Coordinates of C-alpha atoms in Angstrom, one line a residue:
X19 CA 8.4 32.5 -2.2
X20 CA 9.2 31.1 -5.5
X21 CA 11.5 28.5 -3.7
X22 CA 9.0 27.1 -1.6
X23 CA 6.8 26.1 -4.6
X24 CA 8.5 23.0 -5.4
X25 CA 8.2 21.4 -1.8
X26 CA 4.5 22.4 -1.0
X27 CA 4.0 20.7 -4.2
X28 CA 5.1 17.8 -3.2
X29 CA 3.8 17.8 -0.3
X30 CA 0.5 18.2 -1.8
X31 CA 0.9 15.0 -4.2
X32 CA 1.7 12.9 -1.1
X33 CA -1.1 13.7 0.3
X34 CA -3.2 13.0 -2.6
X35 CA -1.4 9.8 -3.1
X36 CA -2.3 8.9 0.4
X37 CA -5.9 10.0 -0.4
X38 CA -6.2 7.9 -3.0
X39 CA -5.1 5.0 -1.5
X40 CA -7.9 5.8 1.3
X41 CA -10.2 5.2 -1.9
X42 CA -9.2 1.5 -2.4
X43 CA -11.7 -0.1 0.3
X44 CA -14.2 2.2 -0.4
X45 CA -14.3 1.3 -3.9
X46 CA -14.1 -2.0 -2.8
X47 CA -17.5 -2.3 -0.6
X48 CA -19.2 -0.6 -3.1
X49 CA -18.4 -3.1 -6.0
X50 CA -19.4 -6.0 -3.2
X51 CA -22.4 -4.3 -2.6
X52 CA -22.9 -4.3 -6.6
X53 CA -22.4 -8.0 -6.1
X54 CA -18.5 -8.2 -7.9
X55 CA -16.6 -11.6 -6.5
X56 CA -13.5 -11.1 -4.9
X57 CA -11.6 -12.6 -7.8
X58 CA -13.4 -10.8 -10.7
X59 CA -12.8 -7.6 -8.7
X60 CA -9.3 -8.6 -8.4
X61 CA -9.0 -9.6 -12.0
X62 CA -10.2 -6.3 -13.6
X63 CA -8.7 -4.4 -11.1
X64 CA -5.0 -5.1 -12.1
X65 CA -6.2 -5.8 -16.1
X66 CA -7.4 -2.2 -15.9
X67 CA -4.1 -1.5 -14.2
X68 CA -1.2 -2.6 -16.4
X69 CA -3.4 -1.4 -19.3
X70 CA -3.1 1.9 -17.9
X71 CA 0.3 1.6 -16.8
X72 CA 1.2 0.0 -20.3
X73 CA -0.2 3.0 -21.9
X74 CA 1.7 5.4 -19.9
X75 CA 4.8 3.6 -19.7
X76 CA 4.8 3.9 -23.8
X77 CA 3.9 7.8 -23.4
X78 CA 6.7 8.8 -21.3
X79 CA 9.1 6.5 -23.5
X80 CA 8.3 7.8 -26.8
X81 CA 9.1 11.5 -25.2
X82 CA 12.3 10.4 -23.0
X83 CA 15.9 10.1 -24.3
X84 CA 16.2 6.2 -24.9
X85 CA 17.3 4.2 -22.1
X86 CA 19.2 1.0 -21.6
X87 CA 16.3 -1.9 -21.6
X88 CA 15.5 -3.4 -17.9
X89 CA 18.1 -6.4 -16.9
X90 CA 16.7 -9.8 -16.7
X91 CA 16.5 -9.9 -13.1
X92 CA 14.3 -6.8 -12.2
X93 CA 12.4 -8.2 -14.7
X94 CA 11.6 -12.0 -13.5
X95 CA 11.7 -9.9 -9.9
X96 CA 8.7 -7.2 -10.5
X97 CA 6.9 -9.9 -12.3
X98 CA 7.3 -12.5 -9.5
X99 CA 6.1 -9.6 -7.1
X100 CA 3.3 -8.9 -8.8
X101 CA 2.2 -12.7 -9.4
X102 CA 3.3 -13.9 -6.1
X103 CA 3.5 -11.3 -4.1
X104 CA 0.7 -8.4 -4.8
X105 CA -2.3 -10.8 -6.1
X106 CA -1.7 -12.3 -3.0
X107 CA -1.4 -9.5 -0.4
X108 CA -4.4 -7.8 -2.5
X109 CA -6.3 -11.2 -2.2
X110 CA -6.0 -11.1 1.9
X111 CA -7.1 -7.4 1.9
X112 CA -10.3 -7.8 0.0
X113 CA -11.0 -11.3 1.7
X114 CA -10.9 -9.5 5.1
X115 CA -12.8 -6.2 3.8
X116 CA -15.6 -9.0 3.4
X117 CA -15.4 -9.9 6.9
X118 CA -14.6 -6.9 8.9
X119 CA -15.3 -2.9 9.0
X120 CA -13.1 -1.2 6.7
X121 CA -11.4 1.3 9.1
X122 CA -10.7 -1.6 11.2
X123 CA -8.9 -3.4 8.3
X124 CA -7.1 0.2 7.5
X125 CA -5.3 0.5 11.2
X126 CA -4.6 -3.7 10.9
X127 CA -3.1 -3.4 7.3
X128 CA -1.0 -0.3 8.5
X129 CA 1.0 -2.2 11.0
X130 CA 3.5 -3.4 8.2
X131 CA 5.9 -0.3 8.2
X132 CA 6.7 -1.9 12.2
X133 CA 6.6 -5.5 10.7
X134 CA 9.9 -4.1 8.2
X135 CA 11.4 -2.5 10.6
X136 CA 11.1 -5.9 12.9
X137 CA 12.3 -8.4 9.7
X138 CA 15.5 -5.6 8.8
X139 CA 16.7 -5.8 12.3
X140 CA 16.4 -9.4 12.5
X141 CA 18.5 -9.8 8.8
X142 CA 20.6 -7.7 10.0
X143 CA 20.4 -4.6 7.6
X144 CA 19.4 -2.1 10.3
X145 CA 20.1 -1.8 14.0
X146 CA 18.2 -1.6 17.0
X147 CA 18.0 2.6 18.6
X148 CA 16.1 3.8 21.4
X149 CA 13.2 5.3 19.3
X150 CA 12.5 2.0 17.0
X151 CA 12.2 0.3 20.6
X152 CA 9.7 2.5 21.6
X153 CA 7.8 2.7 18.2
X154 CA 7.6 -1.0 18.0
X155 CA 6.6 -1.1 21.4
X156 CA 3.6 1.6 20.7
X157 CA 2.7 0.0 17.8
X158 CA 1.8 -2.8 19.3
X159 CA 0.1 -1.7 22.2
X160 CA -1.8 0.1 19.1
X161 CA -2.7 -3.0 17.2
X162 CA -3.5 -4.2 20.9
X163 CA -5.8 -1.8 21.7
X164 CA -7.6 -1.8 18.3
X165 CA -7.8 -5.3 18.7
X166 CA -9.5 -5.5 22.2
X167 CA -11.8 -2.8 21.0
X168 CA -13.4 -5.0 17.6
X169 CA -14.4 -7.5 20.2
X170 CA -14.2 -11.4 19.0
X171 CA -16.6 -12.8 16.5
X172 CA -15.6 -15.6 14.8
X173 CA -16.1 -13.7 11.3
X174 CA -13.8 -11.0 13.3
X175 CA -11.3 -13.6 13.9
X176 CA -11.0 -14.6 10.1
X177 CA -11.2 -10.7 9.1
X178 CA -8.4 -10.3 11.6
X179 CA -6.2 -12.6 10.6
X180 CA -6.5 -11.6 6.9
X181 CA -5.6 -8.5 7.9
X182 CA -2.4 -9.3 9.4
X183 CA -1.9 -11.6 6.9
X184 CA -1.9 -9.1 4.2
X185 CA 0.7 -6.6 6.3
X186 CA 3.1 -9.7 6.5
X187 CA 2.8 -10.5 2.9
X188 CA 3.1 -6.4 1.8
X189 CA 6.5 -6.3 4.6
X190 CA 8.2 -9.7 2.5
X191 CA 7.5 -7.5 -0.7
X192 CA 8.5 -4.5 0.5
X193 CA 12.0 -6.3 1.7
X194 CA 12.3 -8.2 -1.7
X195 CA 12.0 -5.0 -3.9
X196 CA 14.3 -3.4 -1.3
X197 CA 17.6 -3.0 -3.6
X198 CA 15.9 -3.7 -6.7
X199 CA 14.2 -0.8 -7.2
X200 CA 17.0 1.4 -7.1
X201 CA 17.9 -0.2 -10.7
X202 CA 14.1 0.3 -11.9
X203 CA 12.5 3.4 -13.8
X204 CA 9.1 3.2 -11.6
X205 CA 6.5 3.4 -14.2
X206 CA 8.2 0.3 -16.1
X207 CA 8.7 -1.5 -13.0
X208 CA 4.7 -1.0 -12.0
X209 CA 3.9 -2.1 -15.1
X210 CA 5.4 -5.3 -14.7
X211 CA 3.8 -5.7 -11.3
X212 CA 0.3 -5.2 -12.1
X213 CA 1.1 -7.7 -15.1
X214 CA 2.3 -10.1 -12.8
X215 CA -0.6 -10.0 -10.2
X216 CA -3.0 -9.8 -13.1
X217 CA -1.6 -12.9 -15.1
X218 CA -2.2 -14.6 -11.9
X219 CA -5.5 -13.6 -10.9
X220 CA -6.8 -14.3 -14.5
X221 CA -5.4 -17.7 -13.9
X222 CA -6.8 -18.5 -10.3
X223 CA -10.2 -16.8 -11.3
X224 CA -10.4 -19.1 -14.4
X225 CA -9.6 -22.0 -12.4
X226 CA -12.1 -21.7 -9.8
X227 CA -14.7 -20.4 -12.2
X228 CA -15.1 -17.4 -10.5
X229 CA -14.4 -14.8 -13.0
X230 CA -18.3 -13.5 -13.3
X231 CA -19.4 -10.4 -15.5
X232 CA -23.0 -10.6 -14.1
X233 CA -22.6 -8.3 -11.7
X234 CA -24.7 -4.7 -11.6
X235 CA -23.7 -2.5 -14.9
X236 CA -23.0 0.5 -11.8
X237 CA -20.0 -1.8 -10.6
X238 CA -17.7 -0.9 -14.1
X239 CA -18.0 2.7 -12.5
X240 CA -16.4 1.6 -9.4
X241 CA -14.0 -0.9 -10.8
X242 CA -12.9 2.1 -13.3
X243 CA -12.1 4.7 -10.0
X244 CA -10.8 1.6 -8.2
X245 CA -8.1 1.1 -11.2
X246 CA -7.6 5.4 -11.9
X247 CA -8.2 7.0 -8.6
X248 CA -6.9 4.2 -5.8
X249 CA -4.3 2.9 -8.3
X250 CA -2.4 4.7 -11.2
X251 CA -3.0 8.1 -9.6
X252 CA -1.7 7.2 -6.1
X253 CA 1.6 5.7 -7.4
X254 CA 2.1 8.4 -9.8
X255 CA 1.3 10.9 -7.3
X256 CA 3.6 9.6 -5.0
X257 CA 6.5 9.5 -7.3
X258 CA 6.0 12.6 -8.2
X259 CA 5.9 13.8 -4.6
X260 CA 9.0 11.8 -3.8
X261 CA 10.8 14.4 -6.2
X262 CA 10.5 17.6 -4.3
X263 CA 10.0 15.9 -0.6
X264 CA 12.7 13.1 -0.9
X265 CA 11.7 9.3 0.7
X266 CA 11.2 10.0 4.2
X267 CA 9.1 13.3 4.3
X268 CA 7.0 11.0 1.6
X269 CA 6.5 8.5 3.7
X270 CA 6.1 10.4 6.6
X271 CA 3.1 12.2 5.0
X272 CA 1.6 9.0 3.8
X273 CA 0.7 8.4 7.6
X274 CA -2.3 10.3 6.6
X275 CA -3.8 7.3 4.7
X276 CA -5.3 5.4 7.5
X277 CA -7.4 8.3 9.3
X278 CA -8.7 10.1 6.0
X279 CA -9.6 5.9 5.6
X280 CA -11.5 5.4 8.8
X281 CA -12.9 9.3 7.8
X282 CA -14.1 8.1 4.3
X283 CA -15.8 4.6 6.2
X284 CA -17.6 7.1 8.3
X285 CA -18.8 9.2 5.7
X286 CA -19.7 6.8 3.2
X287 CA -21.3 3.6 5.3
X288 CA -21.5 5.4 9.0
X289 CA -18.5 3.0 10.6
X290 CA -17.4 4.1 13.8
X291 CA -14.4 3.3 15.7
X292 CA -15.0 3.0 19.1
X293 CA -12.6 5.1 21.9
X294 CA -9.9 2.4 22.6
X295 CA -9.8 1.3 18.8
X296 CA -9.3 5.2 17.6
X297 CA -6.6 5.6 21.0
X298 CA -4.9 2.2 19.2
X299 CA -5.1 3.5 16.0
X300 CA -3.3 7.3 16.8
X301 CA -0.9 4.9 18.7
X302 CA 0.1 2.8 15.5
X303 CA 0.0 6.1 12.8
X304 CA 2.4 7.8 15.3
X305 CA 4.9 4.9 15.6
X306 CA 5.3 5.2 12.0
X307 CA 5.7 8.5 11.9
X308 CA 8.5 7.9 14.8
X309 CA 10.2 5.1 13.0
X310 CA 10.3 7.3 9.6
X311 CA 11.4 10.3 11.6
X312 CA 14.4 7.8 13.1
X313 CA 15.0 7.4 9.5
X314 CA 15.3 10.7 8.7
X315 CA 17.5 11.6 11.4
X316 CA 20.1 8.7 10.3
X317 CA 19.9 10.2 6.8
X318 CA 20.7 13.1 7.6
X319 CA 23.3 12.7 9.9
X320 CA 27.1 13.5 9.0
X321 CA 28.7 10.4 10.1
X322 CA 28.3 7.2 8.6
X323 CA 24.9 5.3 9.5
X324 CA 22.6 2.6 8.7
X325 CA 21.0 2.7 5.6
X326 CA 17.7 3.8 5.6
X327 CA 14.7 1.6 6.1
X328 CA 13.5 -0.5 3.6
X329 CA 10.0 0.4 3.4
X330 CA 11.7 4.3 3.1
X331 CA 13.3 3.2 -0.2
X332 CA 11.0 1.2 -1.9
X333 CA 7.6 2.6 -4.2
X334 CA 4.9 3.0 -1.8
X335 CA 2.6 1.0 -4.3
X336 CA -1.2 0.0 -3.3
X337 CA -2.4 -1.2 0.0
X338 CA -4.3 -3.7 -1.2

């Protein structure tokens, strides 16, 4: 019995880590409806972030046998992610969440596992196999059928296409930190990503003028849980569950994001998916399960094979 502990524990902090990523949009609407600016939301989002980050980063240092410093490139890399990359992926995703429902935006934003596995192919660093065929090919009769389902307002167009947007920008992060990571301690490396993303969002909000406090005093609650619950505890969560689990079970398990998503949109503003959107939506969560189990087969298997997947090796780190 005793041996059994470690993976259902694991198991369990994937699925809180998912769960907790589920509470990013949520958190979201609710600081809109408190009147919070994309930008200021943004802004003390990731400030909130690294602080917390910093903080821990420090604690587990202080305890830990001392470690070589981080090289210069993963450095100027997780910093360039987070200013370049994550502000503006997490721009997108709470630009669309302004213009569309938020479990639609959840089943858009989760096509980006297919979108790497697309982009690795095409560069060459993984190969084309019957079952990637076939979860690309659900996938996008997924996104297809979700699509046809949200019907086509003009404010659905723009929310769309943020959507998407986001996904592409999250894949061209994910296959940047792919390699880099593996030379990264994870909390230090966060750290430096919610810097990045927050040096630039203080920036841009600045700039524009944006960056207003007057918002309703309830709001600090939900930027608070937007920071601990849909941010530090996911990606620690995940770490953690990546320990006892290993990448692709993690990842695999992390498929549970988007429906306890359209669950929470329910619950907390009455969103429903229609029939064809939830029949697109099962479509796209199972192709990723399909290309992660792919992944896992090649992993496991004795003779020499692709590496695994990019998005498999990389932190799973924030939606939005």
């Amino acid at each position: 019995m005793a041996a059994n502990v470690g993976p259902v524990k694991g198991v369990l902090l994937c699925l809180l880590s998912a769960v907790g990523y589920a509470t990013l949009g949520v958190f979201g609407k609710l600081c809109y409806d408190a009147d919070v600016g994309v930008l200021t939301l943004l802004t003390i989002r990731f400030g909130l972030a690294a602080a917390g980050f910093a903080v821990l980063t420090r604690a587990v240092e202080r305890r830990s046998p001392p470690r070589a410093p981080l090289g210069r490139h993963v450095v100027l890399t997780a910093l360039g992610m987070g200013a370049l990359g994550f502000s503006v992926q997490s721009g997108l995703y709470f630009g669309a969440l302004g213009h569309i429902d938020l479990s639609l935006l959840s089943l858009l934003l989760y096509t980006y596992p297919a979108f790497v596995t697309i982009a690795a192919v095409a560069l060459g660093r993984e190969v084309v196999t019957r079952r990637r065929v076939i979860a690309l090919t659900a996938a996008s009769a997924g996104v297809a059928l979700v699509l046809i389902g949200a019907g086509g307002s003009d404010a659905d167009a723009i929310g769309v296409a943020m959507a998407v947007g986001a996904a592409l920008v999250y894949t061209t992060y994910i296959l940047i930190a792919d390699g880099v990571i593996d030379d990264a301690p994870p909390l230090p490396f966060s750290t430096l990503i919610m810097t990045g993303a927050f040096a630039t969002l203080l920036v841009a909000a600045l700039v524009s003028g944006e960056l207003d406090f007057g918002f309703a005093p309830e709001a600090w609650g939900w930027l608070a849980a937007m920071a601990v619950c849909s941010t530090i505890v996911p990606v620690l969560a995940f770490f953690a569950g990546l320990r006892h689990v290993g990448p692709s079970n993690a990842s695999i398990l992390s498929t549970c994001e988007p429906p306890v998503t359209v669950l929470l949109a329910l619950l907390v503003f009455g969103e429903r998916l229609g029939p064809v959107q939830l029949a697109g939506g099962a479509l796209v969560v199972s192709a990723v399960v399909l290309l992660q189990a792919a992944v896992r087969r090649e992993t496991a298997a004795p003779a020499p094979v692709p590496a695994p997947a990019a998005a498999d090796r990389v932190p799973h780190l924030i939606p939005g």
